[in-house]
Amino acid sequence: MLVNLRDVCAIAEQGNMAIAAFNTPSLEAVRAAIDAAEATGYPVIIQHAECHEDITPLDVMGPSMVALAERSHAQVCVHLDHCEHLSYMRRALEMGFNGVMYDGSALPYEENVANSVRAAAMCSGFDCGLECELGSLGAREGDVLSDGASAPEGGSGATYTDPVQACDFARSTGLDILACSFGTVHGLYRGEPHLSFDVLERIRERVCVPLVMHGGSGVSDDDYRKAISAGIRKINYYTYGVKYAGEAVLDLVDARRKADNSATVYWHDMTTVAYERLTADFIEVMKVFANGADPQAS
Ligand code: 13P
């Protein structure tokens, strides 16, 4: 069933947990995320990033995401991730997305505010919550997400979210949830992630809306728990899931070729293995993000 972004984050707030937000630019990923939600009993967010348009267009992915979410008995929010163009956002809203992110984090502050206000006005005619971003994770999210390249350790060029500005931003824009930068990066970590919980706690003290962690895969369970304790309610998770799925496909090909050097490996064998690996990974991380919350309570 469809549950909008505001309501899904309210469930997270009540349970002192974070909702997993999986980027799903393939049918295997959509199915894995929804099946993981059904298996664990926790709500899930499935999201399409504007920069994934070249992997699978919104016109193809969006209606499939909405249809599969509607017929599931799990609580599913269908969300647009890192949208930089309001015309693209409108298309998602008209398809039935019930969460959208306007990302003006690369723009000067005033422009980010002005466009986020426009995004909020656009959402008001729909059953849809709005996420906006302040601060930058360093490498442009779009670049990293679209080519899967590794992000620099510590996010060179990263700007942590300013807690005082975050308060003004939340008040001025009408956003429902705030994506903030406190040390995570999109893509593969080249070393240990170093998160600044101090920054996160100072944002939490000043901003009362739910907070979002981007660059959420590849972080230790301990850091996930600390981030949740400091107010993170949505964790965006992509790179490490698709890395594990890619490795599972390579293992399959290796095993088949070892048994028979000229073995044919069909595409559907690969998508099946990828789906199974993604599902297992998603179940595991959803349990960590649940932070001990009772699935019956959600
Ligand atoms: P990762 O790809 O680093 O997990 O980040 C996902 C993300 O933040 C999508 O917005």
PDB file of C-alpha atoms and ligand atoms in Angstrom:
ATOM      1  CA  MET A   1       0.000   0.000   0.000  1.00  0.00           C
ATOM      2  CA  LEU A   2       1.125   3.533  -0.645  1.00  0.00           C
ATOM      3  CA  VAL A   3       2.155   5.583   2.404  1.00  0.00           C
ATOM      4  CA  ASN A   4       3.419   9.093   1.783  1.00  0.00           C
ATOM      5  CA  LEU A   5       6.837  10.416   2.763  1.00  0.00           C
ATOM      6  CA  ARG A   6       5.557  12.431   5.724  1.00  0.00           C
ATOM      7  CA  ASP A   7       3.687   9.454   7.203  1.00  0.00           C
ATOM      8  CA  VAL A   8       6.497   6.973   6.662  1.00  0.00           C
ATOM      9  CA  CYS A   9       8.929   9.341   8.427  1.00  0.00           C
ATOM     10  CA  ALA A  10       6.421   9.844  11.252  1.00  0.00           C
ATOM     11  CA  ILE A  11       6.441   6.049  11.747  1.00  0.00           C
ATOM     12  CA  ALA A  12      10.249   6.214  11.922  1.00  0.00           C
ATOM     13  CA  GLU A  13      10.111   9.060  14.452  1.00  0.00           C
ATOM     14  CA  GLN A  14       7.709   7.139  16.646  1.00  0.00           C
ATOM     15  CA  GLY A  15       9.824   3.973  16.538  1.00  0.00           C
ATOM     16  CA  ASN A  16      13.191   5.784  16.907  1.00  0.00           C
ATOM     17  CA  MET A  17      14.288   4.071  13.714  1.00  0.00           C
ATOM     18  CA  ALA A  18      15.214   4.971  10.126  1.00  0.00           C
ATOM     19  CA  ILE A  19      13.356   3.927   6.998  1.00  0.00           C
ATOM     20  CA  ALA A  20      15.506   2.379   4.267  1.00  0.00           C
ATOM     21  CA  ALA A  21      15.277   4.341   1.007  1.00  0.00           C
ATOM     22  CA  PHE A  22      16.553   2.124  -1.795  1.00  0.00           C
ATOM     23  CA  ASN A  23      17.366   3.489  -5.243  1.00  0.00           C
ATOM     24  CA  THR A  24      15.599   1.144  -7.656  1.00  0.00           C
ATOM     25  CA  PRO A  25      16.582   1.739 -11.290  1.00  0.00           C
ATOM     26  CA  SER A  26      15.711  -1.874 -12.227  1.00  0.00           C
ATOM     27  CA  LEU A  27      12.731  -4.149 -11.773  1.00  0.00           C
ATOM     28  CA  GLU A  28      14.922  -6.517  -9.730  1.00  0.00           C
ATOM     29  CA  ALA A  29      15.679  -3.719  -7.262  1.00  0.00           C
ATOM     30  CA  VAL A  30      12.015  -2.654  -6.971  1.00  0.00           C
ATOM     31  CA  ARG A  31      10.918  -6.240  -6.333  1.00  0.00           C
ATOM     32  CA  ALA A  32      13.760  -6.835  -3.865  1.00  0.00           C
ATOM     33  CA  ALA A  33      12.930  -3.695  -1.865  1.00  0.00           C
ATOM     34  CA  ILE A  34       9.201  -4.436  -1.658  1.00  0.00           C
ATOM     35  CA  ASP A  35       9.789  -8.118  -0.885  1.00  0.00           C
ATOM     36  CA  ALA A  36      12.241  -7.121   1.870  1.00  0.00           C
ATOM     37  CA  ALA A  37       9.574  -4.833   3.359  1.00  0.00           C
ATOM     38  CA  GLU A  38       7.029  -7.664   3.262  1.00  0.00           C
ATOM     39  CA  ALA A  39       9.520 -10.093   4.842  1.00  0.00           C
ATOM     40  CA  THR A  40      10.571  -7.759   7.677  1.00  0.00           C
ATOM     41  CA  GLY A  41       7.255  -5.974   8.294  1.00  0.00           C
ATOM     42  CA  TYR A  42       8.951  -2.548   8.158  1.00  0.00           C
ATOM     43  CA  PRO A  43       7.947   0.269   5.778  1.00  0.00           C
ATOM     44  CA  VAL A  44      10.244   1.005   2.843  1.00  0.00           C
ATOM     45  CA  ILE A  45      10.945   3.860   0.452  1.00  0.00           C
ATOM     46  CA  ILE A  46      11.682   2.994  -3.181  1.00  0.00           C
ATOM     47  CA  GLN A  47      13.222   5.867  -5.069  1.00  0.00           C
ATOM     48  CA  HIS A  48      14.136   6.891  -8.587  1.00  0.00           C
ATOM     49  CA  ALA A  49      16.991   9.398  -8.972  1.00  0.00           C
ATOM     50  CA  GLU A  50      16.798  11.903 -11.823  1.00  0.00           C
ATOM     51  CA  CYS A  51      20.414  11.038 -12.696  1.00  0.00           C
ATOM     52  CA  HIS A  52      19.329   7.407 -13.281  1.00  0.00           C
ATOM     53  CA  GLU A  53      17.245   8.512 -16.264  1.00  0.00           C
ATOM     54  CA  ASP A  54      19.882   6.940 -18.566  1.00  0.00           C
ATOM     55  CA  ILE A  55      19.735   3.586 -16.730  1.00  0.00           C
ATOM     56  CA  THR A  56      15.930   3.400 -16.864  1.00  0.00           C
ATOM     57  CA  PRO A  57      13.691   6.353 -17.748  1.00  0.00           C
ATOM     58  CA  LEU A  58      11.176   7.664 -15.244  1.00  0.00           C
ATOM     59  CA  ASP A  59       8.391   6.946 -17.755  1.00  0.00           C
ATOM     60  CA  VAL A  60       9.229   3.227 -17.553  1.00  0.00           C
ATOM     61  CA  MET A  61      10.261   2.894 -13.907  1.00  0.00           C
ATOM     62  CA  GLY A  62       7.764   5.282 -12.280  1.00  0.00           C
ATOM     63  CA  PRO A  63       4.478   3.564 -13.222  1.00  0.00           C
ATOM     64  CA  SER A  64       5.996   0.146 -12.373  1.00  0.00           C
ATOM     65  CA  MET A  65       7.106   1.389  -8.957  1.00  0.00           C
ATOM     66  CA  VAL A  66       3.681   2.861  -8.180  1.00  0.00           C
ATOM     67  CA  ALA A  67       1.801  -0.252  -9.382  1.00  0.00           C
ATOM     68  CA  LEU A  68       3.955  -2.674  -7.362  1.00  0.00           C
ATOM     69  CA  ALA A  69       3.772  -0.448  -4.263  1.00  0.00           C
ATOM     70  CA  GLU A  70      -0.038  -0.214  -4.501  1.00  0.00           C
ATOM     71  CA  ARG A  71      -0.579  -3.953  -4.629  1.00  0.00           C
ATOM     72  CA  SER A  72       1.892  -4.813  -1.842  1.00  0.00           C
ATOM     73  CA  HIS A  73       0.667  -5.327   1.731  1.00  0.00           C
ATOM     74  CA  ALA A  74       3.850  -3.574   2.931  1.00  0.00           C
ATOM     75  CA  GLN A  75       3.881   0.172   3.561  1.00  0.00           C
ATOM     76  CA  VAL A  76       5.700   1.658   0.597  1.00  0.00           C
ATOM     77  CA  CYS A  77       6.558   5.250  -0.269  1.00  0.00           C
ATOM     78  CA  VAL A  78       7.418   5.921  -3.934  1.00  0.00           C
ATOM     79  CA  HIS A  79       9.926   8.758  -3.948  1.00  0.00           C
ATOM     80  CA  LEU A  80      11.834  10.885  -6.444  1.00  0.00           C
ATOM     81  CA  ASP A  81      15.497  11.246  -5.456  1.00  0.00           C
ATOM     82  CA  HIS A  82      17.844  14.198  -6.211  1.00  0.00           C
ATOM     83  CA  CYS A  83      15.535  16.026  -8.573  1.00  0.00           C
ATOM     84  CA  GLU A  84      17.087  19.217  -9.937  1.00  0.00           C
ATOM     85  CA  HIS A  85      14.389  20.167 -12.448  1.00  0.00           C
ATOM     86  CA  LEU A  86      10.891  21.075 -11.341  1.00  0.00           C
ATOM     87  CA  SER A  87       9.419  19.922 -14.681  1.00  0.00           C
ATOM     88  CA  TYR A  88      10.806  16.420 -13.951  1.00  0.00           C
ATOM     89  CA  MET A  89       9.285  16.598 -10.467  1.00  0.00           C
ATOM     90  CA  ARG A  90       5.880  17.446 -11.916  1.00  0.00           C
ATOM     91  CA  ARG A  91       6.016  14.325 -14.096  1.00  0.00           C
ATOM     92  CA  ALA A  92       6.697  12.142 -11.028  1.00  0.00           C
ATOM     93  CA  LEU A  93       3.878  13.797  -9.066  1.00  0.00           C
ATOM     94  CA  GLU A  94       1.434  13.162 -11.888  1.00  0.00           C
ATOM     95  CA  MET A  95       2.497   9.497 -11.973  1.00  0.00           C
ATOM     96  CA  GLY A  96       1.517   9.080  -8.320  1.00  0.00           C
ATOM     97  CA  PHE A  97       4.841   9.467  -6.491  1.00  0.00           C
ATOM     98  CA  ASN A  98       4.076  10.343  -2.875  1.00  0.00           C
ATOM     99  CA  GLY A  99       7.521  11.631  -1.941  1.00  0.00           C
ATOM    100  CA  VAL A 100       9.881  13.904  -3.885  1.00  0.00           C
ATOM    101  CA  MET A 101      13.275  15.437  -3.211  1.00  0.00           C
ATOM    102  CA  TYR A 102      14.134  18.812  -4.671  1.00  0.00           C
ATOM    103  CA  ASP A 103      17.936  19.110  -4.641  1.00  0.00           C
ATOM    104  CA  GLY A 104      19.167  22.679  -4.922  1.00  0.00           C
ATOM    105  CA  SER A 105      22.231  22.019  -2.757  1.00  0.00           C
ATOM    106  CA  ALA A 106      24.652  23.026  -5.539  1.00  0.00           C
ATOM    107  CA  LEU A 107      22.955  26.425  -5.933  1.00  0.00           C
ATOM    108  CA  PRO A 108      23.589  29.601  -3.937  1.00  0.00           C
ATOM    109  CA  TYR A 109      21.553  29.521  -0.697  1.00  0.00           C
ATOM    110  CA  GLU A 110      18.887  32.037  -1.794  1.00  0.00           C
ATOM    111  CA  GLU A 111      18.281  30.155  -5.053  1.00  0.00           C
ATOM    112  CA  ASN A 112      18.054  26.850  -3.200  1.00  0.00           C
ATOM    113  CA  VAL A 113      15.439  28.399  -0.892  1.00  0.00           C
ATOM    114  CA  ALA A 114      13.458  29.963  -3.767  1.00  0.00           C
ATOM    115  CA  ASN A 115      13.333  26.731  -5.784  1.00  0.00           C
ATOM    116  CA  SER A 116      12.520  24.626  -2.714  1.00  0.00           C
ATOM    117  CA  VAL A 117       9.586  26.979  -2.013  1.00  0.00           C
ATOM    118  CA  ARG A 118       8.406  26.394  -5.621  1.00  0.00           C
ATOM    119  CA  ALA A 119       8.739  22.630  -5.097  1.00  0.00           C
ATOM    120  CA  ALA A 120       6.664  22.857  -1.885  1.00  0.00           C
ATOM    121  CA  ALA A 121       3.946  24.768  -3.741  1.00  0.00           C
ATOM    122  CA  MET A 122       3.946  22.120  -6.478  1.00  0.00           C
ATOM    123  CA  CYS A 123       3.597  19.286  -3.928  1.00  0.00           C
ATOM    124  CA  SER A 124       0.719  20.955  -2.120  1.00  0.00           C
ATOM    125  CA  GLY A 125      -1.752  19.805  -4.777  1.00  0.00           C
ATOM    126  CA  PHE A 126      -0.719  16.168  -4.290  1.00  0.00           C
ATOM    127  CA  ASP A 127      -0.582  13.620  -1.452  1.00  0.00           C
ATOM    128  CA  CYS A 128       3.169  13.999  -1.362  1.00  0.00           C
ATOM    129  CA  GLY A 129       5.912  14.906   1.125  1.00  0.00           C
ATOM    130  CA  LEU A 130       8.942  17.016   0.200  1.00  0.00           C
ATOM    131  CA  GLU A 131      12.622  16.434   0.990  1.00  0.00           C
ATOM    132  CA  CYS A 132      15.164  19.220   0.342  1.00  0.00           C
ATOM    133  CA  GLU A 133      18.934  19.310   0.796  1.00  0.00           C
ATOM    134  CA  LEU A 134      21.257  21.789   2.421  1.00  0.00           C
ATOM    135  CA  GLY A 135      25.037  21.290   2.433  1.00  0.00           C
ATOM    136  CA  SER A 136      26.906  19.120  -0.024  1.00  0.00           C
ATOM    137  CA  LEU A 137      28.311  15.602   0.146  1.00  0.00           C
ATOM    138  CA  GLY A 138      31.228  16.673  -2.043  1.00  0.00           C
ATOM    139  CA  ALA A 139      31.270  14.959  -5.426  1.00  0.00           C
ATOM    140  CA  ARG A 140      28.076  15.775  -7.300  1.00  0.00           C
ATOM    141  CA  GLU A 141      25.557  13.168  -6.351  1.00  0.00           C
ATOM    142  CA  GLY A 142      24.435  12.778  -9.952  1.00  0.00           C
ATOM    143  CA  ASP A 143      27.912  12.028 -11.273  1.00  0.00           C
ATOM    144  CA  VAL A 144      28.635   9.456  -8.626  1.00  0.00           C
ATOM    145  CA  LEU A 145      25.255   7.800  -8.744  1.00  0.00           C
ATOM    146  CA  SER A 146      25.138   7.595 -12.514  1.00  0.00           C
ATOM    147  CA  ASP A 147      28.557   6.106 -13.195  1.00  0.00           C
ATOM    148  CA  GLY A 148      29.074   4.257  -9.927  1.00  0.00           C
ATOM    149  CA  ALA A 149      32.481   5.870  -9.484  1.00  0.00           C
ATOM    150  CA  SER A 150      34.000   5.959  -6.030  1.00  0.00           C
ATOM    151  CA  ALA A 151      33.650   9.105  -4.020  1.00  0.00           C
ATOM    152  CA  PRO A 152      36.685  10.666  -2.397  1.00  0.00           C
ATOM    153  CA  GLU A 153      37.260   9.825   1.245  1.00  0.00           C
ATOM    154  CA  GLY A 154      35.745  12.449   3.443  1.00  0.00           C
ATOM    155  CA  GLY A 155      34.085  14.007   0.396  1.00  0.00           C
ATOM    156  CA  SER A 156      36.537  16.532  -1.046  1.00  0.00           C
ATOM    157  CA  GLY A 157      34.624  19.734  -1.635  1.00  0.00           C
ATOM    158  CA  ALA A 158      32.066  18.585   0.934  1.00  0.00           C
ATOM    159  CA  THR A 159      30.287  21.274   2.892  1.00  0.00           C
ATOM    160  CA  TYR A 160      28.693  20.123   6.114  1.00  0.00           C
ATOM    161  CA  THR A 161      25.210  21.453   6.666  1.00  0.00           C
ATOM    162  CA  ASP A 162      25.301  24.617   8.765  1.00  0.00           C
ATOM    163  CA  PRO A 163      22.965  23.989  11.744  1.00  0.00           C
ATOM    164  CA  VAL A 164      21.912  27.637  12.034  1.00  0.00           C
ATOM    165  CA  GLN A 165      21.231  27.941   8.303  1.00  0.00           C
ATOM    166  CA  ALA A 166      19.382  24.598   8.438  1.00  0.00           C
ATOM    167  CA  CYS A 167      16.899  26.122  10.877  1.00  0.00           C
ATOM    168  CA  ASP A 168      16.252  29.072   8.550  1.00  0.00           C
ATOM    169  CA  PHE A 169      16.081  26.729   5.524  1.00  0.00           C
ATOM    170  CA  ALA A 170      13.475  24.443   7.116  1.00  0.00           C
ATOM    171  CA  ARG A 171      11.344  27.427   8.202  1.00  0.00           C
ATOM    172  CA  SER A 172      11.586  29.297   4.885  1.00  0.00           C
ATOM    173  CA  THR A 173      10.927  26.445   2.478  1.00  0.00           C
ATOM    174  CA  GLY A 174       8.044  24.399   3.903  1.00  0.00           C
ATOM    175  CA  LEU A 175      10.001  21.165   3.444  1.00  0.00           C
ATOM    176  CA  ASP A 176       8.872  18.030   5.293  1.00  0.00           C
ATOM    177  CA  ILE A 177      12.268  16.360   5.762  1.00  0.00           C
ATOM    178  CA  LEU A 178      15.836  17.661   5.477  1.00  0.00           C
ATOM    179  CA  ALA A 179      18.800  15.955   3.796  1.00  0.00           C
ATOM    180  CA  CYS A 180      21.990  17.033   5.507  1.00  0.00           C
ATOM    181  CA  SER A 181      25.699  16.564   5.035  1.00  0.00           C
ATOM    182  CA  PHE A 182      27.740  15.361   8.006  1.00  0.00           C
ATOM    183  CA  GLY A 183      30.491  13.207   6.541  1.00  0.00           C
ATOM    184  CA  THR A 184      28.883  10.524   4.388  1.00  0.00           C
ATOM    185  CA  VAL A 185      29.639  10.397   0.652  1.00  0.00           C
ATOM    186  CA  HIS A 186      27.855   8.923  -2.332  1.00  0.00           C
ATOM    187  CA  GLY A 187      29.489   5.872  -3.900  1.00  0.00           C
ATOM    188  CA  LEU A 188      32.285   3.623  -2.660  1.00  0.00           C
ATOM    189  CA  TYR A 189      34.261   4.681   0.408  1.00  0.00           C
ATOM    190  CA  ARG A 190      37.992   4.629  -0.180  1.00  0.00           C
ATOM    191  CA  GLY A 191      38.665   4.455   3.549  1.00  0.00           C
ATOM    192  CA  GLU A 192      36.712   4.382   6.791  1.00  0.00           C
ATOM    193  CA  PRO A 193      33.806   6.857   6.714  1.00  0.00           C
ATOM    194  CA  HIS A 194      34.239   9.599   9.349  1.00  0.00           C
ATOM    195  CA  LEU A 195      30.855  10.944  10.330  1.00  0.00           C
ATOM    196  CA  SER A 196      30.441  14.118  12.360  1.00  0.00           C
ATOM    197  CA  PHE A 197      27.739  13.285  14.886  1.00  0.00           C
ATOM    198  CA  ASP A 198      28.414  16.627  16.504  1.00  0.00           C
ATOM    199  CA  VAL A 199      27.181  18.427  13.344  1.00  0.00           C
ATOM    200  CA  LEU A 200      24.173  16.126  13.185  1.00  0.00           C
ATOM    201  CA  GLU A 201      23.272  16.702  16.842  1.00  0.00           C
ATOM    202  CA  ARG A 202      23.549  20.472  16.410  1.00  0.00           C
ATOM    203  CA  ILE A 203      21.201  20.306  13.415  1.00  0.00           C
ATOM    204  CA  ARG A 204      18.784  18.164  15.438  1.00  0.00           C
ATOM    205  CA  GLU A 205      18.755  20.726  18.272  1.00  0.00           C
ATOM    206  CA  ARG A 206      17.599  23.464  15.877  1.00  0.00           C
ATOM    207  CA  VAL A 207      15.459  21.626  13.315  1.00  0.00           C
ATOM    208  CA  CYS A 208      12.407  19.614  14.278  1.00  0.00           C
ATOM    209  CA  VAL A 209      11.702  17.872  10.935  1.00  0.00           C
ATOM    210  CA  PRO A 210      13.019  14.331  10.278  1.00  0.00           C
ATOM    211  CA  LEU A 211      16.614  14.240   8.963  1.00  0.00           C
ATOM    212  CA  VAL A 212      17.938  12.265   6.006  1.00  0.00           C
ATOM    213  CA  MET A 213      21.298  10.573   5.521  1.00  0.00           C
ATOM    214  CA  HIS A 214      22.508  10.320   1.922  1.00  0.00           C
ATOM    215  CA  GLY A 215      25.474   8.176   0.896  1.00  0.00           C
ATOM    216  CA  GLY A 216      24.046   5.621   3.289  1.00  0.00           C
ATOM    217  CA  SER A 217      25.542   2.352   2.039  1.00  0.00           C
ATOM    218  CA  GLY A 218      29.005   1.266   3.211  1.00  0.00           C
ATOM    219  CA  VAL A 219      28.600   2.636   6.744  1.00  0.00           C
ATOM    220  CA  SER A 220      29.157   0.477   9.859  1.00  0.00           C
ATOM    221  CA  ASP A 221      26.163  -0.762  11.862  1.00  0.00           C
ATOM    222  CA  ASP A 222      27.477   1.177  14.831  1.00  0.00           C
ATOM    223  CA  ASP A 223      27.488   4.438  12.856  1.00  0.00           C
ATOM    224  CA  TYR A 224      23.978   3.731  11.554  1.00  0.00           C
ATOM    225  CA  ARG A 225      22.779   3.361  15.149  1.00  0.00           C
ATOM    226  CA  LYS A 226      24.510   6.549  16.271  1.00  0.00           C
ATOM    227  CA  ALA A 227      23.036   8.463  13.309  1.00  0.00           C
ATOM    228  CA  ILE A 228      19.553   7.161  14.142  1.00  0.00           C
ATOM    229  CA  SER A 229      19.993   8.181  17.791  1.00  0.00           C
ATOM    230  CA  ALA A 230      20.944  11.662  16.556  1.00  0.00           C
ATOM    231  CA  GLY A 231      17.719  12.007  14.540  1.00  0.00           C
ATOM    232  CA  ILE A 232      18.249  10.345  11.135  1.00  0.00           C
ATOM    233  CA  ARG A 233      14.893   8.939   9.963  1.00  0.00           C
ATOM    234  CA  LYS A 234      15.565   8.082   6.296  1.00  0.00           C
ATOM    235  CA  ILE A 235      18.740   6.417   5.031  1.00  0.00           C
ATOM    236  CA  ASN A 236      19.442   6.444   1.290  1.00  0.00           C
ATOM    237  CA  TYR A 237      21.111   3.199   0.257  1.00  0.00           C
ATOM    238  CA  TYR A 238      22.348   2.248  -3.196  1.00  0.00           C
ATOM    239  CA  THR A 239      26.007   1.657  -4.125  1.00  0.00           C
ATOM    240  CA  TYR A 240      26.959  -1.260  -1.867  1.00  0.00           C
ATOM    241  CA  GLY A 241      23.728  -3.132  -2.643  1.00  0.00           C
ATOM    242  CA  VAL A 242      24.353  -3.057  -6.400  1.00  0.00           C
ATOM    243  CA  LYS A 243      28.042  -3.854  -5.822  1.00  0.00           C
ATOM    244  CA  TYR A 244      27.078  -7.048  -3.944  1.00  0.00           C
ATOM    245  CA  ALA A 245      24.541  -7.930  -6.658  1.00  0.00           C
ATOM    246  CA  GLY A 246      27.217  -7.429  -9.345  1.00  0.00           C
ATOM    247  CA  GLU A 247      29.611  -9.684  -7.413  1.00  0.00           C
ATOM    248  CA  ALA A 248      26.923 -12.365  -7.118  1.00  0.00           C
ATOM    249  CA  VAL A 249      26.479 -12.314 -10.912  1.00  0.00           C
ATOM    250  CA  LEU A 250      30.256 -12.625 -11.455  1.00  0.00           C
ATOM    251  CA  ASP A 251      30.392 -15.550  -8.980  1.00  0.00           C
ATOM    252  CA  LEU A 252      27.608 -17.290 -10.908  1.00  0.00           C
ATOM    253  CA  VAL A 253      29.422 -16.864 -14.226  1.00  0.00           C
ATOM    254  CA  ASP A 254      32.722 -18.073 -12.674  1.00  0.00           C
ATOM    255  CA  ALA A 255      31.067 -21.154 -11.131  1.00  0.00           C
ATOM    256  CA  ARG A 256      29.307 -22.095 -14.391  1.00  0.00           C
ATOM    257  CA  ARG A 257      32.474 -21.589 -16.445  1.00  0.00           C
ATOM    258  CA  LYS A 258      34.550 -23.609 -13.971  1.00  0.00           C
ATOM    259  CA  ALA A 259      32.152 -26.532 -14.345  1.00  0.00           C
ATOM    260  CA  ASP A 260      31.984 -26.194 -18.121  1.00  0.00           C
ATOM    261  CA  ASN A 261      34.233 -23.770 -19.957  1.00  0.00           C
ATOM    262  CA  SER A 262      31.729 -23.251 -22.769  1.00  0.00           C
ATOM    263  CA  ALA A 263      28.630 -23.012 -20.552  1.00  0.00           C
ATOM    264  CA  THR A 264      25.948 -20.547 -21.610  1.00  0.00           C
ATOM    265  CA  VAL A 265      24.883 -18.164 -18.861  1.00  0.00           C
ATOM    266  CA  TYR A 266      21.505 -16.670 -19.639  1.00  0.00           C
ATOM    267  CA  TRP A 267      20.493 -13.117 -18.790  1.00  0.00           C
ATOM    268  CA  HIS A 268      17.568 -14.374 -16.681  1.00  0.00           C
ATOM    269  CA  ASP A 269      20.021 -16.437 -14.575  1.00  0.00           C
ATOM    270  CA  MET A 270      21.910 -13.213 -13.879  1.00  0.00           C
ATOM    271  CA  THR A 271      18.849 -11.117 -13.024  1.00  0.00           C
ATOM    272  CA  THR A 272      17.597 -13.887 -10.707  1.00  0.00           C
ATOM    273  CA  VAL A 273      20.882 -14.025  -8.796  1.00  0.00           C
ATOM    274  CA  ALA A 274      21.003 -10.218  -8.622  1.00  0.00           C
ATOM    275  CA  TYR A 275      17.425 -10.082  -7.293  1.00  0.00           C
ATOM    276  CA  GLU A 276      18.177 -12.715  -4.629  1.00  0.00           C
ATOM    277  CA  ARG A 277      21.348 -10.962  -3.478  1.00  0.00           C
ATOM    278  CA  LEU A 278      19.647  -7.563  -3.331  1.00  0.00           C
ATOM    279  CA  THR A 279      16.738  -8.996  -1.346  1.00  0.00           C
ATOM    280  CA  ALA A 280      19.074 -10.596   1.216  1.00  0.00           C
ATOM    281  CA  ASP A 281      21.059  -7.366   1.573  1.00  0.00           C
ATOM    282  CA  PHE A 282      17.948  -5.194   1.879  1.00  0.00           C
ATOM    283  CA  ILE A 283      16.469  -7.443   4.590  1.00  0.00           C
ATOM    284  CA  GLU A 284      19.725  -7.225   6.538  1.00  0.00           C
ATOM    285  CA  VAL A 285      20.004  -3.424   6.384  1.00  0.00           C
ATOM    286  CA  MET A 286      16.309  -2.849   7.101  1.00  0.00           C
ATOM    287  CA  LYS A 287      16.727  -4.812  10.326  1.00  0.00           C
ATOM    288  CA  VAL A 288      19.721  -2.657  11.318  1.00  0.00           C
ATOM    289  CA  PHE A 289      17.902   0.585  10.416  1.00  0.00           C
ATOM    290  CA  ALA A 290      14.887  -0.595  12.462  1.00  0.00           C
ATOM    291  CA  ASN A 291      17.095  -0.170  15.544  1.00  0.00           C
ATOM    292  CA  GLY A 292      15.085  -2.711  17.528  1.00  0.00           C
ATOM    293  CA  ALA A 293      11.653  -1.219  16.673  1.00  0.00           C
ATOM    294  CA  ASP A 294       8.709  -3.612  16.693  1.00  0.00           C
ATOM    295  CA  PRO A 295       7.499  -4.197  13.092  1.00  0.00           C
ATOM    296  CA  GLN A 296       3.934  -4.630  14.414  1.00  0.00           C
ATOM    297  CA  ALA A 297       4.003  -1.029  15.629  1.00  0.00           C
ATOM    298  CA  SER A 298       4.615   0.379  12.149  1.00  0.00           C
TER     299      SER A 298
HETATM  300  P1  13P B   1      25.016   5.453  -1.818  1.00  0.00           P
HETATM  301  O1  13P B   1      24.976   5.118  -3.279  1.00  0.00           O
HETATM  302  O2  13P B   1      26.358   5.964  -1.410  1.00  0.00           O
HETATM  303  O3  13P B   1      24.514   4.352  -0.977  1.00  0.00           O
HETATM  304  O4  13P B   1      24.035   6.705  -1.626  1.00  0.00           O
HETATM  305  C1  13P B   1      22.723   6.625  -2.080  1.00  0.00           C
HETATM  306  C2  13P B   1      22.079   7.957  -2.007  1.00  0.00           C
HETATM  307  O5  13P B   1      22.388   8.771  -1.182  1.00  0.00           O
HETATM  308  C3  13P B   1      21.011   8.236  -2.980  1.00  0.00           C
HETATM  309  O6  13P B   1      20.497   9.519  -2.849  1.00  0.00           O
END
